[in-house]
mmCIF file of C-alpha atoms in Angstrom:
data_model
loop_
_atom_site.group_PDB
_atom_site.id
_atom_site.type_symbol
_atom_site.label_atom_id
_atom_site.label_comp_id
_atom_site.label_asym_id
_atom_site.label_seq_id
_atom_site.Cartn_x
_atom_site.Cartn_y
_atom_site.Cartn_z
ATOM 1 C CA UNK X 1 -34.075 27.295 11.851
ATOM 2 C CA UNK X 2 -30.963 26.442 13.874
ATOM 3 C CA UNK X 3 -28.360 27.446 11.301
ATOM 4 C CA UNK X 4 -25.813 30.227 11.572
ATOM 5 C CA UNK X 5 -26.980 33.749 12.295
ATOM 6 C CA UNK X 6 -25.480 34.941 9.007
ATOM 7 C CA UNK X 7 -25.131 33.036 5.780
ATOM 8 C CA UNK X 8 -26.386 29.603 4.871
ATOM 9 C CA UNK X 9 -25.618 26.475 6.945
ATOM 10 C CA UNK X 10 -22.549 24.620 5.733
ATOM 11 C CA UNK X 11 -21.911 20.996 4.872
ATOM 12 C CA UNK X 12 -19.598 20.812 7.900
ATOM 13 C CA UNK X 13 -22.413 21.960 10.199
ATOM 14 C CA UNK X 14 -24.717 19.291 8.808
ATOM 15 C CA UNK X 15 -22.006 16.683 9.375
ATOM 16 C CA UNK X 16 -21.475 17.809 12.974
ATOM 17 C CA UNK X 17 -25.223 17.751 13.680
ATOM 18 C CA UNK X 18 -25.600 14.258 12.177
ATOM 19 C CA UNK X 19 -22.464 12.935 13.880
ATOM 20 C CA UNK X 20 -20.829 11.822 10.628
ATOM 21 C CA UNK X 21 -18.032 12.974 8.327
ATOM 22 C CA UNK X 22 -18.331 15.648 5.653
ATOM 23 C CA UNK X 23 -17.838 13.030 2.944
ATOM 24 C CA UNK X 24 -20.757 10.976 4.259
ATOM 25 C CA UNK X 25 -23.058 14.001 4.062
ATOM 26 C CA UNK X 26 -21.892 14.594 0.494
ATOM 27 C CA UNK X 27 -22.661 10.986 -0.447
ATOM 28 C CA UNK X 28 -26.157 11.186 1.060
ATOM 29 C CA UNK X 29 -26.956 14.456 -0.712
ATOM 30 C CA UNK X 30 -25.704 13.078 -4.021
ATOM 31 C CA UNK X 31 -27.774 9.927 -3.696
ATOM 32 C CA UNK X 32 -24.930 7.447 -3.244
ATOM 33 C CA UNK X 33 -26.097 3.908 -2.389
ATOM 34 C CA UNK X 34 -22.952 3.388 -0.265
ATOM 35 C CA UNK X 35 -24.621 4.748 2.873
ATOM 36 C CA UNK X 36 -26.684 2.852 5.462
ATOM 37 C CA UNK X 37 -30.346 3.760 5.959
ATOM 38 C CA UNK X 38 -29.650 4.818 9.552
ATOM 39 C CA UNK X 39 -26.956 7.255 8.413
ATOM 40 C CA UNK X 40 -29.143 8.529 5.587
ATOM 41 C CA UNK X 41 -31.938 9.268 8.077
ATOM 42 C CA UNK X 42 -29.578 11.074 10.487
ATOM 43 C CA UNK X 43 -28.245 13.293 7.702
ATOM 44 C CA UNK X 44 -31.733 14.030 6.382
ATOM 45 C CA UNK X 45 -32.830 15.082 9.870
ATOM 46 C CA UNK X 46 -29.790 17.354 10.279
ATOM 47 C CA UNK X 47 -30.482 18.920 6.869
ATOM 48 C CA UNK X 48 -34.079 19.607 7.878
ATOM 49 C CA UNK X 49 -33.180 21.029 11.296
ATOM 50 C CA UNK X 50 -30.508 23.350 9.920
ATOM 51 C CA UNK X 51 -32.383 24.317 6.777
ATOM 52 C CA UNK X 52 -29.386 23.339 4.663
ATOM 53 C CA UNK X 53 -29.799 23.979 0.922
ATOM 54 C CA UNK X 54 -27.142 22.315 -1.291
ATOM 55 C CA UNK X 55 -25.412 24.461 -3.855
ATOM 56 C CA UNK X 56 -26.924 23.227 -7.116
ATOM 57 C CA UNK X 57 -23.810 23.937 -9.154
ATOM 58 C CA UNK X 58 -21.701 21.945 -6.705
ATOM 59 C CA UNK X 59 -24.229 19.129 -6.743
ATOM 60 C CA UNK X 60 -24.189 19.002 -10.495
ATOM 61 C CA UNK X 61 -20.410 18.826 -10.485
ATOM 62 C CA UNK X 62 -20.334 16.162 -7.754
ATOM 63 C CA UNK X 63 -22.967 14.128 -9.514
ATOM 64 C CA UNK X 64 -21.051 13.978 -12.773
ATOM 65 C CA UNK X 65 -18.358 11.460 -13.574
ATOM 66 C CA UNK X 66 -14.872 12.403 -14.722
ATOM 67 C CA UNK X 67 -13.947 8.823 -15.698
ATOM 68 C CA UNK X 68 -10.523 9.558 -14.192
ATOM 69 C CA UNK X 69 -8.825 7.606 -11.386
ATOM 70 C CA UNK X 70 -5.834 8.872 -9.398
ATOM 71 C CA UNK X 71 -3.067 6.436 -8.476
ATOM 72 C CA UNK X 72 -1.090 8.111 -5.687
ATOM 73 C CA UNK X 73 2.424 6.995 -4.743
ATOM 74 C CA UNK X 74 4.024 9.064 -1.965
ATOM 75 C CA UNK X 75 7.580 8.441 -3.150
ATOM 76 C CA UNK X 76 10.287 10.303 -5.058
ATOM 77 C CA UNK X 77 10.836 9.629 -8.766
ATOM 78 C CA UNK X 78 14.151 7.871 -8.092
ATOM 79 C CA UNK X 79 12.468 5.134 -6.085
ATOM 80 C CA UNK X 80 9.451 4.890 -8.387
ATOM 81 C CA UNK X 81 11.536 4.148 -11.470
ATOM 82 C CA UNK X 82 14.207 2.098 -9.661
ATOM 83 C CA UNK X 83 11.798 -0.446 -8.214
ATOM 84 C CA UNK X 84 10.114 -2.954 -10.528
ATOM 85 C CA UNK X 85 7.357 -3.306 -7.926
ATOM 86 C CA UNK X 86 5.827 0.073 -8.731
ATOM 87 C CA UNK X 87 6.128 -0.426 -12.484
ATOM 88 C CA UNK X 88 4.299 -3.774 -12.275
ATOM 89 C CA UNK X 89 1.624 -2.242 -10.042
ATOM 90 C CA UNK X 90 1.088 0.642 -12.473
ATOM 91 C CA UNK X 91 0.895 -1.828 -15.363
ATOM 92 C CA UNK X 92 -1.876 -3.782 -13.617
ATOM 93 C CA UNK X 93 -3.854 -0.683 -12.631
ATOM 94 C CA UNK X 94 -3.510 0.819 -16.104
ATOM 95 C CA UNK X 95 -4.653 -2.368 -17.851
ATOM 96 C CA UNK X 96 -7.771 -2.715 -15.702
ATOM 97 C CA UNK X 97 -8.718 0.954 -16.055
ATOM 98 C CA UNK X 98 -8.209 0.781 -19.826
ATOM 99 C CA UNK X 99 -10.590 -2.182 -19.966
ATOM 100 C CA UNK X 100 -13.152 -0.067 -18.093
ATOM 101 C CA UNK X 101 -12.600 3.049 -20.273
ATOM 102 C CA UNK X 102 -11.162 4.987 -17.328
ATOM 103 C CA UNK X 103 -8.247 7.415 -17.443
ATOM 104 C CA UNK X 104 -5.266 6.948 -15.118
ATOM 105 C CA UNK X 105 -3.786 9.969 -13.330
ATOM 106 C CA UNK X 106 -0.420 9.039 -11.760
ATOM 107 C CA UNK X 107 0.487 11.331 -8.855
ATOM 108 C CA UNK X 108 3.669 11.418 -6.767
ATOM 109 C CA UNK X 109 3.553 13.134 -3.382
ATOM 110 C CA UNK X 110 6.987 14.085 -2.095
ATOM 111 C CA UNK X 111 6.250 16.941 0.313
ATOM 112 C CA UNK X 112 3.534 18.367 2.538
ATOM 113 C CA UNK X 113 2.988 21.145 0.011
ATOM 114 C CA UNK X 114 2.305 18.589 -2.722
ATOM 115 C CA UNK X 115 -0.043 16.729 -0.388
ATOM 116 C CA UNK X 116 -2.076 19.877 0.241
ATOM 117 C CA UNK X 117 -2.165 20.674 -3.467
ATOM 118 C CA UNK X 118 -3.424 17.164 -4.208
ATOM 119 C CA UNK X 119 -6.153 17.447 -1.571
ATOM 120 C CA UNK X 120 -7.318 20.673 -3.219
ATOM 121 C CA UNK X 121 -7.368 18.853 -6.544
ATOM 122 C CA UNK X 122 -9.537 16.125 -5.051
ATOM 123 C CA UNK X 123 -11.872 18.647 -3.454
ATOM 124 C CA UNK X 124 -12.550 20.056 -6.919
ATOM 125 C CA UNK X 125 -14.052 16.663 -7.878
ATOM 126 C CA UNK X 126 -11.605 16.130 -10.748
ATOM 127 C CA UNK X 127 -11.352 12.353 -10.227
ATOM 128 C CA UNK X 128 -13.924 9.678 -9.401
ATOM 129 C CA UNK X 129 -11.748 7.760 -6.951
ATOM 130 C CA UNK X 130 -8.244 7.235 -5.572
ATOM 131 C CA UNK X 131 -5.816 4.307 -5.436
ATOM 132 C CA UNK X 132 -3.027 4.585 -2.854
ATOM 133 C CA UNK X 133 0.291 2.697 -2.814
ATOM 134 C CA UNK X 134 3.292 2.647 -0.444
ATOM 135 C CA UNK X 135 1.364 4.188 2.464
ATOM 136 C CA UNK X 136 3.198 4.427 5.790
ATOM 137 C CA UNK X 137 1.570 3.778 9.138
ATOM 138 C CA UNK X 138 1.044 7.412 10.149
ATOM 139 C CA UNK X 139 -0.198 8.654 6.759
ATOM 140 C CA UNK X 140 -3.568 10.466 7.140
ATOM 141 C CA UNK X 141 -4.207 10.646 3.372
ATOM 142 C CA UNK X 142 -6.603 7.646 3.174
ATOM 143 C CA UNK X 143 -8.935 9.214 5.743
ATOM 144 C CA UNK X 144 -8.616 12.622 4.124
ATOM 145 C CA UNK X 145 -9.688 11.197 0.760
ATOM 146 C CA UNK X 146 -12.736 9.590 2.351
ATOM 147 C CA UNK X 147 -13.614 12.818 4.161
ATOM 148 C CA UNK X 148 -13.745 14.466 0.740
ATOM 149 C CA UNK X 149 -16.406 11.944 -0.260
ATOM 150 C CA UNK X 150 -14.259 9.926 -2.666
ATOM 151 C CA UNK X 151 -13.904 6.142 -2.786
ATOM 152 C CA UNK X 152 -10.379 4.913 -2.024
ATOM 153 C CA UNK X 153 -8.591 1.558 -2.206
ATOM 154 C CA UNK X 154 -5.089 0.949 -0.867
ATOM 155 C CA UNK X 155 -2.285 -1.288 -2.070
ATOM 156 C CA UNK X 156 -1.330 -2.949 1.192
ATOM 157 C CA UNK X 157 -2.448 -1.716 4.590
ATOM 158 C CA UNK X 158 -1.192 0.338 7.500
ATOM 159 C CA UNK X 159 -2.132 -2.146 10.244
ATOM 160 C CA UNK X 160 -3.902 -5.427 10.870
ATOM 161 C CA UNK X 161 -7.087 -3.441 11.641
ATOM 162 C CA UNK X 162 -7.009 -1.291 8.474
ATOM 163 C CA UNK X 163 -10.377 0.529 8.121
ATOM 164 C CA UNK X 164 -9.881 1.454 4.446
ATOM 165 C CA UNK X 165 -10.516 -1.073 1.609
ATOM 166 C CA UNK X 166 -7.259 -2.680 0.470
ATOM 167 C CA UNK X 167 -5.624 -5.340 -1.678
ATOM 168 C CA UNK X 168 -2.554 -7.007 -0.198
ATOM 169 C CA UNK X 169 -0.397 -10.105 -0.623
ATOM 170 C CA UNK X 170 0.355 -12.734 2.021
ATOM 171 C CA UNK X 171 3.401 -11.043 3.499
ATOM 172 C CA UNK X 172 3.510 -13.189 6.636
ATOM 173 C CA UNK X 173 3.423 -16.284 4.444
ATOM 174 C CA UNK X 174 6.264 -14.835 2.364
ATOM 175 C CA UNK X 175 8.558 -14.640 5.396
ATOM 176 C CA UNK X 176 7.624 -18.109 6.591
ATOM 177 C CA UNK X 177 8.181 -19.656 3.158
ATOM 178 C CA UNK X 178 11.601 -18.017 2.812
ATOM 179 C CA UNK X 179 12.788 -19.293 6.190
ATOM 180 C CA UNK X 180 11.384 -22.800 5.593
ATOM 181 C CA UNK X 181 13.283 -22.970 2.293
ATOM 182 C CA UNK X 182 16.540 -21.845 3.914
ATOM 183 C CA UNK X 183 16.174 -24.328 6.777
ATOM 184 C CA UNK X 184 15.510 -27.116 4.269
ATOM 185 C CA UNK X 185 18.842 -26.175 2.643
ATOM 186 C CA UNK X 186 20.621 -26.748 5.964
ATOM 187 C CA UNK X 187 20.986 -23.128 7.085
ATOM 188 C CA UNK X 188 20.798 -22.373 10.797
ATOM 189 C CA UNK X 189 21.995 -18.768 11.311
ATOM 190 C CA UNK X 190 19.363 -16.998 9.222
ATOM 191 C CA UNK X 191 19.371 -13.191 9.239
ATOM 192 C CA UNK X 192 16.854 -10.766 7.755
ATOM 193 C CA UNK X 193 16.967 -7.327 6.177
ATOM 194 C CA UNK X 194 13.571 -5.744 6.841
ATOM 195 C CA UNK X 195 11.772 -2.897 5.160
ATOM 196 C CA UNK X 196 10.990 0.307 7.096
ATOM 197 C CA UNK X 197 9.113 -0.839 10.185
ATOM 198 C CA UNK X 198 6.583 1.999 10.071
ATOM 199 C CA UNK X 199 5.066 0.060 7.159
ATOM 200 C CA UNK X 200 2.815 -2.944 7.816
ATOM 201 C CA UNK X 201 4.318 -4.862 4.894
ATOM 202 C CA UNK X 202 7.738 -4.764 6.551
ATOM 203 C CA UNK X 203 6.385 -5.756 9.972
ATOM 204 C CA UNK X 204 4.368 -8.604 8.440
ATOM 205 C CA UNK X 205 7.375 -10.054 6.586
ATOM 206 C CA UNK X 206 9.446 -9.763 9.769
ATOM 207 C CA UNK X 207 6.663 -11.536 11.662
ATOM 208 C CA UNK X 208 6.659 -14.311 9.068
ATOM 209 C CA UNK X 209 10.439 -14.631 9.380
ATOM 210 C CA UNK X 210 10.192 -15.002 13.162
ATOM 211 C CA UNK X 211 7.329 -17.478 12.881
ATOM 212 C CA UNK X 212 9.334 -19.521 10.382
ATOM 213 C CA UNK X 213 12.291 -19.697 12.754
ATOM 214 C CA UNK X 214 10.098 -20.829 15.642
ATOM 215 C CA UNK X 215 8.409 -23.475 13.506
ATOM 216 C CA UNK X 216 11.844 -24.806 12.553
ATOM 217 C CA UNK X 217 12.919 -24.990 16.211
ATOM 218 C CA UNK X 218 15.320 -22.052 15.895
ATOM 219 C CA UNK X 219 15.449 -19.255 18.454
ATOM 220 C CA UNK X 220 14.922 -15.773 16.966
ATOM 221 C CA UNK X 221 17.964 -13.558 17.587
ATOM 222 C CA UNK X 222 17.576 -9.782 17.321
ATOM 223 C CA UNK X 223 21.259 -9.505 16.363
ATOM 224 C CA UNK X 224 20.214 -11.162 13.086
ATOM 225 C CA UNK X 225 17.625 -8.473 12.296
ATOM 226 C CA UNK X 226 18.637 -5.287 10.480
ATOM 227 C CA UNK X 227 16.275 -2.611 9.138
ATOM 228 C CA UNK X 228 16.468 -1.456 5.534
ATOM 229 C CA UNK X 229 14.308 0.905 3.509
ATOM 230 C CA UNK X 230 13.376 -1.092 0.367
ATOM 231 C CA UNK X 231 16.282 0.466 -1.562
ATOM 232 C CA UNK X 232 19.465 -1.181 -2.836
ATOM 233 C CA UNK X 233 21.694 1.087 -0.761
ATOM 234 C CA UNK X 234 19.549 0.387 2.295
ATOM 235 C CA UNK X 235 20.047 -3.337 1.738
ATOM 236 C CA UNK X 236 23.792 -2.847 1.425
ATOM 237 C CA UNK X 237 24.000 -0.876 4.695
ATOM 238 C CA UNK X 238 21.825 -3.347 6.578
ATOM 239 C CA UNK X 239 23.912 -6.294 5.344
ATOM 240 C CA UNK X 240 27.161 -4.649 6.447
ATOM 241 C CA UNK X 241 25.680 -4.154 9.914
ATOM 242 C CA UNK X 242 24.587 -7.786 10.073
ATOM 243 C CA UNK X 243 28.079 -8.999 9.128
ATOM 244 C CA UNK X 244 29.627 -6.801 11.823
ATOM 245 C CA UNK X 245 27.220 -8.098 14.488
ATOM 246 C CA UNK X 246 26.912 -11.738 13.394
ATOM 247 C CA UNK X 247 29.831 -12.807 11.175
ATOM 248 C CA UNK X 248 28.753 -16.460 11.556
ATOM 249 C CA UNK X 249 25.429 -15.972 9.705
ATOM 250 C CA UNK X 250 24.872 -18.376 6.836
ATOM 251 C CA UNK X 251 21.653 -17.111 5.238
ATOM 252 C CA UNK X 252 19.715 -13.875 4.685
ATOM 253 C CA UNK X 253 16.055 -13.222 3.973
ATOM 254 C CA UNK X 254 15.785 -9.749 2.396
ATOM 255 C CA UNK X 255 12.280 -8.266 2.393
ATOM 256 C CA UNK X 256 12.602 -7.182 -1.269
ATOM 257 C CA UNK X 257 14.631 -8.187 -4.316
ATOM 258 C CA UNK X 258 16.102 -4.696 -4.545
ATOM 259 C CA UNK X 259 17.422 -4.921 -0.979
ATOM 260 C CA UNK X 260 18.684 -8.433 -1.722
ATOM 261 C CA UNK X 261 20.769 -6.941 -4.560
ATOM 262 C CA UNK X 262 22.299 -4.493 -2.086
ATOM 263 C CA UNK X 263 22.905 -7.310 0.416
ATOM 264 C CA UNK X 264 24.646 -9.410 -2.250
ATOM 265 C CA UNK X 265 26.969 -6.490 -3.059
ATOM 266 C CA UNK X 266 27.893 -6.151 0.624
ATOM 267 C CA UNK X 267 28.512 -9.892 0.889
ATOM 268 C CA UNK X 268 30.872 -9.761 -2.093
ATOM 269 C CA UNK X 269 32.716 -6.807 -0.571
ATOM 270 C CA UNK X 270 33.223 -8.953 2.550
ATOM 271 C CA UNK X 271 34.466 -11.914 0.514
ATOM 272 C CA UNK X 272 31.352 -14.034 1.166
ATOM 273 C CA UNK X 273 30.132 -16.217 -1.684
ATOM 274 C CA UNK X 274 26.444 -16.708 -2.514
ATOM 275 C CA UNK X 275 25.223 -19.379 -1.909
ATOM 276 C CA UNK X 276 28.348 -21.265 -0.746
ATOM 277 C CA UNK X 277 28.943 -19.112 2.346
ATOM 278 C CA UNK X 278 25.647 -17.241 2.646
ATOM 279 C CA UNK X 279 22.317 -18.232 1.052
ATOM 280 C CA UNK X 280 20.051 -15.384 -0.065
ATOM 281 C CA UNK X 281 16.270 -15.043 -0.576
ATOM 282 C CA UNK X 282 14.311 -11.952 -1.642
ATOM 283 C CA UNK X 283 10.684 -10.977 -2.218
ATOM 284 C CA UNK X 284 8.842 -9.871 -5.389
ATOM 285 C CA UNK X 285 10.327 -12.217 -8.033
ATOM 286 C CA UNK X 286 11.137 -9.130 -10.073
ATOM 287 C CA UNK X 287 13.506 -8.834 -13.059
ATOM 288 C CA UNK X 288 16.164 -7.952 -10.475
ATOM 289 C CA UNK X 289 15.926 -11.502 -9.111
ATOM 290 C CA UNK X 290 16.267 -13.144 -12.514
ATOM 291 C CA UNK X 291 19.217 -10.958 -13.576
ATOM 292 C CA UNK X 292 21.291 -11.284 -10.410
ATOM 293 C CA UNK X 293 24.441 -13.415 -10.333
ATOM 294 C CA UNK X 294 23.620 -16.006 -9.154
ATOM 295 C CA UNK X 295 19.885 -15.745 -9.957
ATOM 296 C CA UNK X 296 17.972 -14.947 -6.779
ATOM 297 C CA UNK X 297 15.513 -17.251 -5.050
ATOM 298 C CA UNK X 298 12.522 -15.010 -4.376
ATOM 299 C CA UNK X 299 8.990 -15.107 -3.014
ATOM 300 C CA UNK X 300 6.705 -14.082 -5.862
ATOM 301 C CA UNK X 301 3.794 -11.811 -5.104
ATOM 302 C CA UNK X 302 1.260 -11.164 -7.877
ATOM 303 C CA UNK X 303 1.989 -7.452 -8.187
ATOM 304 C CA UNK X 304 0.288 -6.838 -11.518
ATOM 305 C CA UNK X 305 -2.775 -8.786 -10.376
ATOM 306 C CA UNK X 306 -2.857 -6.683 -7.191
ATOM 307 C CA UNK X 307 -2.999 -3.585 -9.377
ATOM 308 C CA UNK X 308 -5.837 -5.020 -11.437
ATOM 309 C CA UNK X 309 -7.748 -6.100 -8.327
ATOM 310 C CA UNK X 310 -7.362 -2.675 -6.717
ATOM 311 C CA UNK X 311 -8.698 -0.916 -9.800
ATOM 312 C CA UNK X 312 -11.582 -3.367 -10.124
ATOM 313 C CA UNK X 313 -12.514 -2.929 -6.459
ATOM 314 C CA UNK X 314 -12.428 0.866 -6.783
ATOM 315 C CA UNK X 315 -14.643 0.835 -9.875
ATOM 316 C CA UNK X 316 -17.172 -1.257 -7.948
ATOM 317 C CA UNK X 317 -17.071 1.310 -5.143
ATOM 318 C CA UNK X 318 -17.618 4.169 -7.579
ATOM 319 C CA UNK X 319 -20.520 2.498 -9.340
ATOM 320 C CA UNK X 320 -22.134 1.485 -6.055
ATOM 321 C CA UNK X 321 -23.491 -1.993 -5.602
ATOM 322 C CA UNK X 322 -25.933 -1.540 -2.746
ATOM 323 C CA UNK X 323 -25.553 -0.593 0.898
ATOM 324 C CA UNK X 324 -22.072 0.087 2.202
ATOM 325 C CA UNK X 325 -20.569 -3.120 3.657
ATOM 326 C CA UNK X 326 -20.297 -3.405 7.441
ATOM 327 C CA UNK X 327 -16.573 -4.169 7.031
ATOM 328 C CA UNK X 328 -14.179 -2.602 4.510
ATOM 329 C CA UNK X 329 -13.597 -4.644 1.374
ATOM 330 C CA UNK X 330 -10.271 -6.425 1.569
ATOM 331 C CA UNK X 331 -8.445 -9.055 -0.418
ATOM 332 C CA UNK X 332 -5.164 -10.864 0.296
ATOM 333 C CA UNK X 333 -3.531 -12.636 -2.645
ATOM 334 C CA UNK X 334 -1.253 -15.682 -2.213
ATOM 335 C CA UNK X 335 2.536 -15.711 -2.620
ATOM 336 C CA UNK X 336 4.824 -18.436 -4.038
ATOM 337 C CA UNK X 337 8.510 -19.160 -3.506
ATOM 338 C CA UNK X 338 10.513 -19.423 -6.734
ATOM 339 C CA UNK X 339 13.774 -21.334 -6.155
ATOM 340 C CA UNK X 340 16.902 -20.341 -8.070
ATOM 341 C CA UNK X 341 20.649 -20.656 -7.491
ATOM 342 C CA UNK X 342 21.128 -18.220 -4.590
ATOM 343 C CA UNK X 343 20.178 -20.974 -2.127
#
C-alpha cells in the first residue's frame, strides 16, 4: 500500500495519483455517468494502488439529492434590485426549477469572506448544482464549484474559450445591430458607453460596436469609447466624459438600458436633446427602456429564456445523460433590435 504512513489515504491523494481534480474523483466514486471511461479507469487504479476506502457516511450524503439549486450573483443588493436584468433572470430560473420540483437558493457574494462561507456550504453537499451570473473574467468560483464535484452552468462567459457550460446572448450581434440602426438614421459620430471591460459581455458588445462601424465605412475612434459599470451613475459619468472629449458626437450606443438612462440624464444636463441632437440606443429592452422619455430604442436579449435555459441545462447535468461531452455545453440565444423614439 502506497498511502500515507499514518491515517487513511485522502481523496486529494487519489486525485493527485490519477492526475485529475478532486471533484472528478468524487464523481467516479459516486457512480456519476459524467466521466469518461479513461478517467474512470485512472481513478480506479489510483484507488487500488493507494488502498483508498471512501467514507460511507460521506458517500451516502453525496449520493443523495437535495433538490435544491443555488443561483449565485456576486453583486451587492443595490445593483441586484436596481437592474431589471437580474430580476428577469431570476424569474426565468425560478419558473424552470418550479416546473422540475426544484428549490431555488438565491445567494449574493459581496466579499471574500462570503465567498469562503459559500464554498463551505457547497462542500457540505447542501445543493445539487450551481448557476452563476455576472461573473467577471478573473473569478475562480466556477472552477472551485467544479472541484467540489458539483455541476455548474454560467449566465454569460468569461472569455471566448470558456471551459464551463454557459448560456449567453449574441452580444456581438447586439453591438452591430445598434450601430447599423444608428447609421441608417444618418448618424456618423457614434459613441459608446461600455460595461466593465473585465467582463466578456462588455468586451463583446464593444467588439460588435467596432465591427458595425467598420461595416458602415466609419473609422473607429477611441475618443468615442467610454467605460461604464452597468449602473445608471456609471452611464452618467461616462457620457459626461464623452461630451468633454467629443462634443460633436451625434449618437450613443450604451451597453445596457440602465446606463442609457444615466447617459440621457447627462445629455439633458448638457442641453442636448434626444434624439434631435444625440440619438440613443441601449441593450436589454427592459422596463427602463419603455418608461424613458423618449422611449428608448434597445436591443432585446431573451433574459428570462436565458434563465430557463440555464436551469434546464443544469438539471440535465445533474441527472446525467451519458458520458461527459468532449466540449462544454453552450448555447447562445439571438438578440433583436426594438426601435422606439430615441433614434
